[in-house]
mmCIF file of C-alpha atoms in Angstrom:
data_model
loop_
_atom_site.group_PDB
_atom_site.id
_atom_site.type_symbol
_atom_site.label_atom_id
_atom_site.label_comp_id
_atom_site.label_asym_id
_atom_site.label_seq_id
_atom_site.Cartn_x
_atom_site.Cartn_y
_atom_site.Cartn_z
ATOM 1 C CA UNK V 1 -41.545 -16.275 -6.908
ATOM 2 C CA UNK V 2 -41.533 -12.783 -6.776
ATOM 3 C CA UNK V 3 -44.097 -10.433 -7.937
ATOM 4 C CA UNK V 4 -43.840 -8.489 -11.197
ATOM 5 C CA UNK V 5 -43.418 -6.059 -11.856
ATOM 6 C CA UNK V 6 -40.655 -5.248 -9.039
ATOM 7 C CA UNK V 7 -41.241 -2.641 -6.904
ATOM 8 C CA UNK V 8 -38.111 -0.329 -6.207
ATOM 9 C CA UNK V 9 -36.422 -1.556 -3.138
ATOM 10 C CA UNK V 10 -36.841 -5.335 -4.627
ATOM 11 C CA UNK V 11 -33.294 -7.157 -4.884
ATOM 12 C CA UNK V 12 -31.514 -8.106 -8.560
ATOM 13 C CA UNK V 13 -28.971 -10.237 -9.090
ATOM 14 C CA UNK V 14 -26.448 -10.689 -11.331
ATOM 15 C CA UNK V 15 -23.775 -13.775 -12.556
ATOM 16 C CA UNK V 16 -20.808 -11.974 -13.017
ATOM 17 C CA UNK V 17 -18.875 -9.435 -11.592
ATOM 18 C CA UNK V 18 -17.179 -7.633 -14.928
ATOM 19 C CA UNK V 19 -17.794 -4.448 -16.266
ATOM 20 C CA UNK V 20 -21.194 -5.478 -17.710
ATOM 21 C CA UNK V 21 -21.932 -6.482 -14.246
ATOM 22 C CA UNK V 22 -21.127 -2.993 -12.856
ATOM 23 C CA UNK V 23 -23.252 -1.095 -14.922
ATOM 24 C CA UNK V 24 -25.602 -3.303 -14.513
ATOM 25 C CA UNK V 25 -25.395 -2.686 -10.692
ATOM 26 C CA UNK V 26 -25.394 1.204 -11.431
ATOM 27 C CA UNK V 27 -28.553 1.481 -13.539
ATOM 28 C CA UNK V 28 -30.289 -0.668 -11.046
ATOM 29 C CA UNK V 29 -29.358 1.390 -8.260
ATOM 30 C CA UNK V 30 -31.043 4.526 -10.296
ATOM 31 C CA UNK V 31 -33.848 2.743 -10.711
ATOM 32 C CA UNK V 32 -33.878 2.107 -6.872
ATOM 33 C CA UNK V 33 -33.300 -1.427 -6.975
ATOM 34 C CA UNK V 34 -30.397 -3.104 -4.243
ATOM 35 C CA UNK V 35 -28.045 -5.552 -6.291
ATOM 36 C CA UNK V 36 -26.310 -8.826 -5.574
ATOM 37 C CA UNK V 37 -23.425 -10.521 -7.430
ATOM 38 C CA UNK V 38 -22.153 -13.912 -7.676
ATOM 39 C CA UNK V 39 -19.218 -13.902 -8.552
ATOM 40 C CA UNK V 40 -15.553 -16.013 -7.837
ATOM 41 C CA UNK V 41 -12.967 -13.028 -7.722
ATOM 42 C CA UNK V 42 -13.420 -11.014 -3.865
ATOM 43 C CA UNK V 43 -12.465 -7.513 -5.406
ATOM 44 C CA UNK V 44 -14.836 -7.239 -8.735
ATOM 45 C CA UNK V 45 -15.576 -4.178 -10.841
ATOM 46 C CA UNK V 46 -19.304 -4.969 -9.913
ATOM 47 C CA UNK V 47 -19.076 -6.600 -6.429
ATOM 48 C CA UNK V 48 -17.439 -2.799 -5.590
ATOM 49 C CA UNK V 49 -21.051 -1.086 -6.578
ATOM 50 C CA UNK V 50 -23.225 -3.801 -5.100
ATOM 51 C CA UNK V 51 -25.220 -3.638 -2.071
ATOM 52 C CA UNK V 52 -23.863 -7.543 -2.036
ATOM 53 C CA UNK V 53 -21.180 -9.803 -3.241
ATOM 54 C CA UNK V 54 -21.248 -13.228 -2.629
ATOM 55 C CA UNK V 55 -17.604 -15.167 -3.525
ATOM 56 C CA UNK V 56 -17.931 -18.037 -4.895
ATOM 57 C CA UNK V 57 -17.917 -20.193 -7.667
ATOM 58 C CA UNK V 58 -21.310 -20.067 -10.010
ATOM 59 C CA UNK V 59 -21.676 -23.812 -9.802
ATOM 60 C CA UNK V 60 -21.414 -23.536 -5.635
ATOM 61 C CA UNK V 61 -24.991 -24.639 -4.886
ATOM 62 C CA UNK V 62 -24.301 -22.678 -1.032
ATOM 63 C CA UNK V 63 -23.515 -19.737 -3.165
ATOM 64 C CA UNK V 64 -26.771 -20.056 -5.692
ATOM 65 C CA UNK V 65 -28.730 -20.518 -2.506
ATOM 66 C CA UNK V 66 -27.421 -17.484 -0.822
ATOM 67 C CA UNK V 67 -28.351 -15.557 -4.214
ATOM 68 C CA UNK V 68 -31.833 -16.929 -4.394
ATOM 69 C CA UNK V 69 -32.832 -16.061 -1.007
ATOM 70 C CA UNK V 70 -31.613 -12.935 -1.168
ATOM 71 C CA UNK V 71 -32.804 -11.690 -4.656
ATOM 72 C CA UNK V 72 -35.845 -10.896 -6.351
ATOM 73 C CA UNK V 73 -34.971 -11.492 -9.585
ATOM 74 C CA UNK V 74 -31.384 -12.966 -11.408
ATOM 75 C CA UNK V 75 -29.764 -12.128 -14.077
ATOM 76 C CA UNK V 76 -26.410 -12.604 -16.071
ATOM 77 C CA UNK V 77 -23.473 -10.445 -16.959
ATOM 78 C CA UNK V 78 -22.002 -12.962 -19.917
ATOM 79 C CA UNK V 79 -23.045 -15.885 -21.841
ATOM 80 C CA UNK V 80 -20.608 -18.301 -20.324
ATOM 81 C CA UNK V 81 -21.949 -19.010 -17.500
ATOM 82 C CA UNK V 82 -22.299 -22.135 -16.565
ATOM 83 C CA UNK V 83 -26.335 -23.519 -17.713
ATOM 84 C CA UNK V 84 -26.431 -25.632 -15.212
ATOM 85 C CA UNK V 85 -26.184 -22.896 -12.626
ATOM 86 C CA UNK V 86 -29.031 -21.001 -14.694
ATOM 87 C CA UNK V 87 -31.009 -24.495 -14.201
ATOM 88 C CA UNK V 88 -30.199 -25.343 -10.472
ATOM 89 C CA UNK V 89 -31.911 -21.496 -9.823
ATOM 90 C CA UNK V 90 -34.909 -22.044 -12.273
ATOM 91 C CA UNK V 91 -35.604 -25.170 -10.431
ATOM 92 C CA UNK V 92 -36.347 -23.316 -7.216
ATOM 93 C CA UNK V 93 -38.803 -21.201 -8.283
ATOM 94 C CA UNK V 94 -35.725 -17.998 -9.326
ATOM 95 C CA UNK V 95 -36.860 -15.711 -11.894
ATOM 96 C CA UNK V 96 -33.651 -15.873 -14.352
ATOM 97 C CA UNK V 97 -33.928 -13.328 -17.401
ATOM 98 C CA UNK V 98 -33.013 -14.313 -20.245
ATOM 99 C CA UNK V 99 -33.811 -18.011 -19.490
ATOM 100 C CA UNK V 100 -32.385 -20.608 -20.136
ATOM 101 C CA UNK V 101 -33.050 -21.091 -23.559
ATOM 102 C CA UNK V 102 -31.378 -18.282 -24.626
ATOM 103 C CA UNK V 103 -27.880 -19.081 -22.940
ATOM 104 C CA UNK V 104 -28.224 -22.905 -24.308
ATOM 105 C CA UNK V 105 -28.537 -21.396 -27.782
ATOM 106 C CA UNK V 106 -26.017 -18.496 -27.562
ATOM 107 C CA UNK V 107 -23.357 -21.160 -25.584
ATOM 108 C CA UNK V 108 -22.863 -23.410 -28.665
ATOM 109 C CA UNK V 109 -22.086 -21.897 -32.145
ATOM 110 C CA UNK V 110 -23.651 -24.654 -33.519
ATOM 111 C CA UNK V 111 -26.683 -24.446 -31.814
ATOM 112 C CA UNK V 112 -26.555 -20.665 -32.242
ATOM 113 C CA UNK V 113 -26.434 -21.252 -36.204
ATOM 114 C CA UNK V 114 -28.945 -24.107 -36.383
ATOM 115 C CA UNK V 115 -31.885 -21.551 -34.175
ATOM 116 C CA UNK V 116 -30.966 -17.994 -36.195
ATOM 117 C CA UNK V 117 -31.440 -19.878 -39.814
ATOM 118 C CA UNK V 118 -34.627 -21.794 -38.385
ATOM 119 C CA UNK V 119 -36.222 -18.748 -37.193
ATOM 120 C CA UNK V 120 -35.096 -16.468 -40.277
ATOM 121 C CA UNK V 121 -32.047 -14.745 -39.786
ATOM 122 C CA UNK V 122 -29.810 -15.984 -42.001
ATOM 123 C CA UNK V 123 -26.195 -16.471 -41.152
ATOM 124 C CA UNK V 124 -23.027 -17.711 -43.437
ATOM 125 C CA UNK V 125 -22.634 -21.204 -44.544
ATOM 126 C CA UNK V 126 -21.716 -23.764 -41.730
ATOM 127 C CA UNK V 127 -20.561 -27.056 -40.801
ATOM 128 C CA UNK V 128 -19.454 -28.944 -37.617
ATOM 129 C CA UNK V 129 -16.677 -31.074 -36.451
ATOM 130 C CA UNK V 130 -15.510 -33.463 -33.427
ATOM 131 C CA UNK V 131 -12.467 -35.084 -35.330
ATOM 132 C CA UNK V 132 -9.274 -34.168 -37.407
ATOM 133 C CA UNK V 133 -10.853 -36.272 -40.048
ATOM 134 C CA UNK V 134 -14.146 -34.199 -39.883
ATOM 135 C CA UNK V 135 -12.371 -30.839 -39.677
ATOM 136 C CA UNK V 136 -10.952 -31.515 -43.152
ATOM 137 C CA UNK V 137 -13.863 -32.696 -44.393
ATOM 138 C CA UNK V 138 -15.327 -29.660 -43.279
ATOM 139 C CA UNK V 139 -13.276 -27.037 -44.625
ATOM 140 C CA UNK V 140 -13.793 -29.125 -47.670
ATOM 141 C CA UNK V 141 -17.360 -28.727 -47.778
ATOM 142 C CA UNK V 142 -17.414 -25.225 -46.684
ATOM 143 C CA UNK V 143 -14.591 -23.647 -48.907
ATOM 144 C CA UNK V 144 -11.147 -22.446 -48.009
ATOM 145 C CA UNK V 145 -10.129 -19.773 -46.755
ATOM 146 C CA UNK V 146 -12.580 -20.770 -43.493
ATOM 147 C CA UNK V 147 -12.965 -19.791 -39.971
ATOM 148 C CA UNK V 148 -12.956 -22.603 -37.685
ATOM 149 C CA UNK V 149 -14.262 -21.823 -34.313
ATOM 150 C CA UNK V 150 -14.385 -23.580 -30.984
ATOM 151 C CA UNK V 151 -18.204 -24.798 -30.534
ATOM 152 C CA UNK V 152 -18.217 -23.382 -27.246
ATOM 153 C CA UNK V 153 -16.395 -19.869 -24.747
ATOM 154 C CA UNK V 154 -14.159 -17.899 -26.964
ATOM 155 C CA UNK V 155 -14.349 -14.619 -27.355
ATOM 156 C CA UNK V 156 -12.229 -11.208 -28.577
ATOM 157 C CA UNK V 157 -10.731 -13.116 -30.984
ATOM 158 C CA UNK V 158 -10.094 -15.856 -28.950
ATOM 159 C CA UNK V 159 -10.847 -19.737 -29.858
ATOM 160 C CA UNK V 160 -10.868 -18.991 -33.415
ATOM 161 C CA UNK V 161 -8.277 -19.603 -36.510
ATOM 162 C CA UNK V 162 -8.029 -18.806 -40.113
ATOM 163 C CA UNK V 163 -7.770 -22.098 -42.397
ATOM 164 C CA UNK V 164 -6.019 -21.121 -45.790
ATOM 165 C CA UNK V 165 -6.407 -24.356 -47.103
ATOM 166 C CA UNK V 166 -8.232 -27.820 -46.801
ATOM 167 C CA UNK V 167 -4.807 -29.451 -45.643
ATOM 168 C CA UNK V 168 -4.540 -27.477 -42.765
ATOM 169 C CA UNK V 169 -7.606 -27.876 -40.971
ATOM 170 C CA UNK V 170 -6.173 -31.365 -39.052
ATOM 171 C CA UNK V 171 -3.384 -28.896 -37.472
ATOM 172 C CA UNK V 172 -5.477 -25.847 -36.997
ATOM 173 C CA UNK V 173 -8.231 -28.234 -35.187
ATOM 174 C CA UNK V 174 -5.006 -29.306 -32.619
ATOM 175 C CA UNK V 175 -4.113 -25.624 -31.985
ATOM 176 C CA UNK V 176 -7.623 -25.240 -30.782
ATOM 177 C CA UNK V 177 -7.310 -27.720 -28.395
ATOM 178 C CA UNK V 178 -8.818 -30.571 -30.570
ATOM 179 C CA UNK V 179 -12.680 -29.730 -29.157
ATOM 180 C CA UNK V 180 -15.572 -29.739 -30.869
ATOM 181 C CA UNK V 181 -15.918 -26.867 -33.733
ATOM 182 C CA UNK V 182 -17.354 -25.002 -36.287
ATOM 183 C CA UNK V 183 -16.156 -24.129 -39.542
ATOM 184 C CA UNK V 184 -17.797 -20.970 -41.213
ATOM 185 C CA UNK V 185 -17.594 -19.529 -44.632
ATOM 186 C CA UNK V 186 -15.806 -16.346 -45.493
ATOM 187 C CA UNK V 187 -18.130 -13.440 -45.276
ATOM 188 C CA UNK V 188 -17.698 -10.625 -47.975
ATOM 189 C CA UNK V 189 -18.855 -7.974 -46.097
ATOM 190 C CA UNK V 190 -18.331 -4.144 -46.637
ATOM 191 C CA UNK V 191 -18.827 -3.278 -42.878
ATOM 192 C CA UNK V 192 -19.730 -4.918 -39.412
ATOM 193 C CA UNK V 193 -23.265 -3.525 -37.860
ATOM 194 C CA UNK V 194 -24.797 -4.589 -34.316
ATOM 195 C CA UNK V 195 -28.645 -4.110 -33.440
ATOM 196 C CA UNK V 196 -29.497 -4.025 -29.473
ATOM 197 C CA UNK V 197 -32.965 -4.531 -28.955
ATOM 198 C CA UNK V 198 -34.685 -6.005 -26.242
ATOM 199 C CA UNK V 199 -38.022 -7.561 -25.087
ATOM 200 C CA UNK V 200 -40.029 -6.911 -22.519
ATOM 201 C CA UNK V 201 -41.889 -9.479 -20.080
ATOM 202 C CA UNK V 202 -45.351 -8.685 -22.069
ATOM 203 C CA UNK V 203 -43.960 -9.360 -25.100
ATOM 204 C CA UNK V 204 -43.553 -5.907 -26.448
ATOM 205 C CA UNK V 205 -40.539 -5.039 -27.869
ATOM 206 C CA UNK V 206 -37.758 -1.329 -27.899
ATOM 207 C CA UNK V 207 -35.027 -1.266 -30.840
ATOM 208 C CA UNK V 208 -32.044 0.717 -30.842
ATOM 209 C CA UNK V 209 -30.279 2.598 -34.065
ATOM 210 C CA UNK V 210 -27.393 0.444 -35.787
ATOM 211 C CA UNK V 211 -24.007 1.105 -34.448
ATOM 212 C CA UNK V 212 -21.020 0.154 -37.520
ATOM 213 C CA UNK V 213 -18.283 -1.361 -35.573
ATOM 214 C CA UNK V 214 -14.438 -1.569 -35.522
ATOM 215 C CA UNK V 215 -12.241 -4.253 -34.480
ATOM 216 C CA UNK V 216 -8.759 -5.020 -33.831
ATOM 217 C CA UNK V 217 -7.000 -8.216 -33.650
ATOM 218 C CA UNK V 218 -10.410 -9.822 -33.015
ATOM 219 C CA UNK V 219 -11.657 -6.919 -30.009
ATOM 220 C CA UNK V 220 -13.954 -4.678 -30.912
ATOM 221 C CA UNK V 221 -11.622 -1.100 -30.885
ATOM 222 C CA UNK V 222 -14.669 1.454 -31.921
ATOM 223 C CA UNK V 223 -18.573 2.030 -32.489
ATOM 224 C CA UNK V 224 -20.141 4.685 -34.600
ATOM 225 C CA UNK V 225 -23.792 4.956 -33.529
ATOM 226 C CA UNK V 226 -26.054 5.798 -35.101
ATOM 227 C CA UNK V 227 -24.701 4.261 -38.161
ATOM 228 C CA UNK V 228 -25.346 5.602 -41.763
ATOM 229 C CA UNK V 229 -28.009 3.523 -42.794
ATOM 230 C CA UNK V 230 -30.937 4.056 -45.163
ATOM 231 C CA UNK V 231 -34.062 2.963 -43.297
ATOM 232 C CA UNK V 232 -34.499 0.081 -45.298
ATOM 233 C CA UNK V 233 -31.451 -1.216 -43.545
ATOM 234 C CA UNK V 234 -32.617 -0.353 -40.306
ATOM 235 C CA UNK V 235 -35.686 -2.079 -40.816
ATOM 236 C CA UNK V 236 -34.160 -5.298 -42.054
ATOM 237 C CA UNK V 237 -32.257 -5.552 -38.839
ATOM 238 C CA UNK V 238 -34.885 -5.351 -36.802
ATOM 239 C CA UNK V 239 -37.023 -7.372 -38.414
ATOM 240 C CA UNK V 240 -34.083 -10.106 -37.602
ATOM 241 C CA UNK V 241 -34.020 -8.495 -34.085
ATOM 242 C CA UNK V 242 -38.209 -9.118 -33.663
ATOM 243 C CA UNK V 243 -37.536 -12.917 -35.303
ATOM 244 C CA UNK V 244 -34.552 -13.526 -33.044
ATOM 245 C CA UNK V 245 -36.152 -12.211 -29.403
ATOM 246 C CA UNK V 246 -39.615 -14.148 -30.417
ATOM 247 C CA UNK V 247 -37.782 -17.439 -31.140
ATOM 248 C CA UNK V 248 -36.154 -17.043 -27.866
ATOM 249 C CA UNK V 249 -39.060 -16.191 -25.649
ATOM 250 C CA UNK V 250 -36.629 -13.528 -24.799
ATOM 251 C CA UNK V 251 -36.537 -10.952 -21.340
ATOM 252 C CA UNK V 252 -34.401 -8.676 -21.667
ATOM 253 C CA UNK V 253 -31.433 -6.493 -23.870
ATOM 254 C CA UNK V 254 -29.911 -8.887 -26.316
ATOM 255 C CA UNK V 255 -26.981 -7.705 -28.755
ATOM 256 C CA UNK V 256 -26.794 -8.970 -32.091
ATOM 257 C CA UNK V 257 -23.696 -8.271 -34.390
ATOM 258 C CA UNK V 258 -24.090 -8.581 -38.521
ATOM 259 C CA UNK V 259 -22.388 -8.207 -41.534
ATOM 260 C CA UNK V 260 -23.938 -5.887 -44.269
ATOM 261 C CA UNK V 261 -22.972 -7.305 -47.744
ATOM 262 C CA UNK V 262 -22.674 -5.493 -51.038
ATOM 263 C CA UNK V 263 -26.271 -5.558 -52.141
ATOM 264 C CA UNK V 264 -27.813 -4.650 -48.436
ATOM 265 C CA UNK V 265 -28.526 -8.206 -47.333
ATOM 266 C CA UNK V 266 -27.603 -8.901 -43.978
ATOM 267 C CA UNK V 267 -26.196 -11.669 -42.460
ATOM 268 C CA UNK V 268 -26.425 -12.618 -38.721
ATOM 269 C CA UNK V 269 -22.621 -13.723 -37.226
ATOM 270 C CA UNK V 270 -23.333 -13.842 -33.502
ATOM 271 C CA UNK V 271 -25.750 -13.070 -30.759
ATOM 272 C CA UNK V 272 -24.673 -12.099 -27.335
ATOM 273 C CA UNK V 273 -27.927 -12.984 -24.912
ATOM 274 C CA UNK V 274 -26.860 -9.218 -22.758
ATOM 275 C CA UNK V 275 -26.040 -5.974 -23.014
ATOM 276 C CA UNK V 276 -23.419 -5.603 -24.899
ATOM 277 C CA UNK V 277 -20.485 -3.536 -26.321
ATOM 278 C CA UNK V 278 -21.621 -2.145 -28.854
ATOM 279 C CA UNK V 279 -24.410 -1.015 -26.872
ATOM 280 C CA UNK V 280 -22.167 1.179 -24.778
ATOM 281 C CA UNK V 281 -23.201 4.662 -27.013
ATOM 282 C CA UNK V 282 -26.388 4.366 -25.735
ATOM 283 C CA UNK V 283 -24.951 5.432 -22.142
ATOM 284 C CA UNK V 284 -24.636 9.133 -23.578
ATOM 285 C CA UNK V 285 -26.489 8.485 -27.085
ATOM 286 C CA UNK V 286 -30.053 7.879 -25.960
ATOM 287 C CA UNK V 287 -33.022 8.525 -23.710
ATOM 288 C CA UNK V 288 -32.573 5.088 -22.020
ATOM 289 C CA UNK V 289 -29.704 2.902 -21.586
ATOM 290 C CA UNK V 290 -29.224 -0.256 -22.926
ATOM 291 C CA UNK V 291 -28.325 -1.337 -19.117
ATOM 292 C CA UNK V 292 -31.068 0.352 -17.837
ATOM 293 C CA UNK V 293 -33.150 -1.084 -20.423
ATOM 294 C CA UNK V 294 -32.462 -4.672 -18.960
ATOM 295 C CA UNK V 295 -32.976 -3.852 -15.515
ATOM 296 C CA UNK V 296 -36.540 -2.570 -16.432
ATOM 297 C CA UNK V 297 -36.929 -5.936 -18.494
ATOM 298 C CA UNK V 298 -36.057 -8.003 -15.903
ATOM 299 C CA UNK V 299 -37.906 -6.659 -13.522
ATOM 300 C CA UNK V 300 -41.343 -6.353 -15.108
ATOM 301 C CA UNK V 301 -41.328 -2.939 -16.074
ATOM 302 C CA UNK V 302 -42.014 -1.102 -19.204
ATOM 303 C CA UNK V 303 -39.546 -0.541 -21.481
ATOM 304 C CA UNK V 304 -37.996 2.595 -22.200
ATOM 305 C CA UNK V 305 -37.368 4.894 -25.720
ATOM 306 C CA UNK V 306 -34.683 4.328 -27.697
ATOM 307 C CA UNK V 307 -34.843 7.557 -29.568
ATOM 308 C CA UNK V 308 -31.182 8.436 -30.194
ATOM 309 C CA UNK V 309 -30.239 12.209 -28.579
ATOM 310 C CA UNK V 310 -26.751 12.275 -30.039
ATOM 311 C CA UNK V 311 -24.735 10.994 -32.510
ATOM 312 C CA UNK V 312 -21.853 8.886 -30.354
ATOM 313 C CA UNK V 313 -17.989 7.189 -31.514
ATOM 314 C CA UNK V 314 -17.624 4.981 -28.653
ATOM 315 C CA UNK V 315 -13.943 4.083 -28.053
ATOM 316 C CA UNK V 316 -12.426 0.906 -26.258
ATOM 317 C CA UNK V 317 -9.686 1.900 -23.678
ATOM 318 C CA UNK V 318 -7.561 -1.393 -23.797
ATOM 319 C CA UNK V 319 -4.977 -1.300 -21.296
ATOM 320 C CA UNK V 320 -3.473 1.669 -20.519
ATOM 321 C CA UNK V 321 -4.712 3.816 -22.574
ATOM 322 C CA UNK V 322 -7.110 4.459 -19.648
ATOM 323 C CA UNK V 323 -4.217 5.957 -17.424
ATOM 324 C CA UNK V 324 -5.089 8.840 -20.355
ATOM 325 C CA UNK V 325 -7.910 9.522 -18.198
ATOM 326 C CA UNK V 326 -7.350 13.111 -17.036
ATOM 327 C CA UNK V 327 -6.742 14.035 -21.111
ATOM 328 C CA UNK V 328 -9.784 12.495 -21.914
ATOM 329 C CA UNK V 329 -12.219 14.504 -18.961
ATOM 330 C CA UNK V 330 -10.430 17.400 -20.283
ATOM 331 C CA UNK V 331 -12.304 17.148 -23.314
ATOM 332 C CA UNK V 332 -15.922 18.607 -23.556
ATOM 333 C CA UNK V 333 -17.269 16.568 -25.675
ATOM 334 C CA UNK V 334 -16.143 13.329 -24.539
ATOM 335 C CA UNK V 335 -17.852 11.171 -21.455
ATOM 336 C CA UNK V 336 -15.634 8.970 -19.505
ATOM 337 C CA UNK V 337 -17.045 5.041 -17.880
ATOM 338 C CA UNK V 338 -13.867 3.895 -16.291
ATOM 339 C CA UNK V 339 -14.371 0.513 -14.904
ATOM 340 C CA UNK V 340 -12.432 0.100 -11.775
ATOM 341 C CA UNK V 341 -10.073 -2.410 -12.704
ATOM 342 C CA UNK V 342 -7.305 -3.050 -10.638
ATOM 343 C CA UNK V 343 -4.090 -3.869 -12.893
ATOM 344 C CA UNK V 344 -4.162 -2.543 -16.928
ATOM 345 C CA UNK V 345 -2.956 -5.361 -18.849
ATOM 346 C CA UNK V 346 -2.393 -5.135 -22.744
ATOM 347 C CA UNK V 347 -5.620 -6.091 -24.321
ATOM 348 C CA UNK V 348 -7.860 -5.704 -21.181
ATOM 349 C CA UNK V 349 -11.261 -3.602 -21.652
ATOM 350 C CA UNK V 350 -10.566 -0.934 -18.679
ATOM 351 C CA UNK V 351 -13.071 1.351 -19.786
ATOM 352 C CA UNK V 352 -14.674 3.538 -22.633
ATOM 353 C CA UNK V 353 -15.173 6.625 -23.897
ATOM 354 C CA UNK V 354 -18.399 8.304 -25.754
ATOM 355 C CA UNK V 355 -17.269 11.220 -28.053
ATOM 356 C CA UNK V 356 -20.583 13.226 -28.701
ATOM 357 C CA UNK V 357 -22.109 15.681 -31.054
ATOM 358 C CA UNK V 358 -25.421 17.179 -31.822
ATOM 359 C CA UNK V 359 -27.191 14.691 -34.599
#
């Protein structure tokens, strides 16, 4: 096991090879840090900025062994990778941040539900089901209109359908591939926040401002950071934030997205156990990254402010709006992170921009 805090010149790695991965493998380079990625795809957004890419598949023990003996410390670029890969590396002595207790949890909405309203973050009403029979009953109990869920992957919208009425939850169950789901009660929110906060290897704890977020057919389009909030506000999120990473035993940057009702109460409606989109204003927005934030989790070090420097509107580039790169550089106030993807397909995060101003 390696010795922490890491000393620059020590080896991270990272499952995954997406965007998150690659800037990831840039804020680890400026730290001084070499990367590695696992990943299955030979040309990768992140396996391009890496010192090393390993192909392979993350269950491919050969490929987890390559990874542990070359890295110092491993980490993950999504939530869907597989556990048991997180497991086979804890097993032989790897240092994995976040562990595996926070990928279990943030894997299964279920599970996910179940640990935020045990540990005082309270979330909408809930209920889960394995059968047609169940998902009616479910819907039922819960109220229609409903959002059923798959318990498990989805995500941009994906794996998730609208149930108008009780009657239609058999059918809507089938469309999602009759697996196991969730059904979750209509939130009525006025707006959608996200908190990124993460935790630190001694326990201590750096909270960013609330970004109000945008979406679009279920991806998130836009991020205004930091949000209009009275402090009040700010400090109810992050007392969820503090109950959240404790409950967790959490290392490192952790995104959680809420919904702010009428009368201030917040509700939790996902958490994300890595940086995260929303998080992406912080790139121009703040004294520290949220990806450099991580990367100084992970590997032992203190964490960094999260004093915001700007005020930021982060914008997705889905597809090919990106080509609209040359417009966009041309524009002083406006920071480009283009993420090297090959082929712009409709949909397809290919990069962001951060539109700044003085605060």
């Amino acid at each position: 096991m390696a010795a922490l805090p890491l000393a620059p010149g020590s080896t991270v790695g990272i499952l995954g090879g997406g965007q998150l991965g690659r800037m990831l493998a840039l804020a680890a380079a400026r730290l001084g840090f070499d990367v590695a990625v696992l990943e299955r795809q030979a040309d990768s957004p992140a396996g391009r900025v890496a010192m090393k890419l390993i192909v392979g598949a993350y269950e491919d023990e050969a490929a987890l062994e390559e990874l542990a003996q070359l890295t110092d410390v491993v980490t993950y670029e999504f939530e869907n990778v597989p556990a048991k890969s997180v497991e086979w590396l804890v097993t032989r002595g790897v240092e994995v941040a976040p562990g595996p207790k926070a990928l279990a949890v943030a894997q299964d909405r279920v599970a996910e539900k179940t640990f935020l309203n045990a540990n005082g973050a309270p979330t909408v009403a809930f209920a889960e089901a394995d059968t047609p029979e169940a998902a009616v009953a479910a819907v039922a109990q819960i109220g229609a209109p409903a959002l059923m869920k798959t318990r498990r992957e989805g995500y941009d919208g994906k794996g998730q359908r609208w149930v108008e009425h009780a009657a239609d939850a058999a059918r809507v169950f089938a469309e999602l591939g009759s697996v196991p789901v969730i059904v979750e009660a209509r939130a009525d929110f006025v707006r959608e926040l996200s908190i990124i906060a993460a935790r630190g290897r001694d326990g201590g704890t750096a909270v960013y401002p609330l970004a109000e977020n945008h979406h679009e057919k279920g991806i998130l389009r836009r991020s205004i950071a930091p949000a209009k909030a009275p402090k009040a506000l700010q400090d109810r999120a992050e007392r969820i934030s503090a109950r959240v990473l404790s409950g967790l035993e959490y290392v490192g940057v952790i995104g959680i997205e809420l919904f702010e009702l009428r009368d201030g109460t917040l509700l939790v409606n996902e958490i994300a156990p890595r940086v995260h989109n929303t998080g992406h204003w912080t790139m121009d927005g703040c004294e520290v990254d949220q990806f450099e934030q991580h990367i100084r989790a992970v590997a032992g070090w203190s964490l960094g402010p999260t004093h915001p420097t700007h005020q930021v509107e982060m914008l997705n580039l889905l597809g090919e709006e990106a080509l609209a790169w040359r417009r966009f550089a041309a524009e002083p106030e406006t920071r480009v992170h283009l993420y090297g993807k090959r082929e712009a397909k409709p949909g397809r995060k290919m990069g962001h921009i951060n539109r700044v101003k003085p605060l």
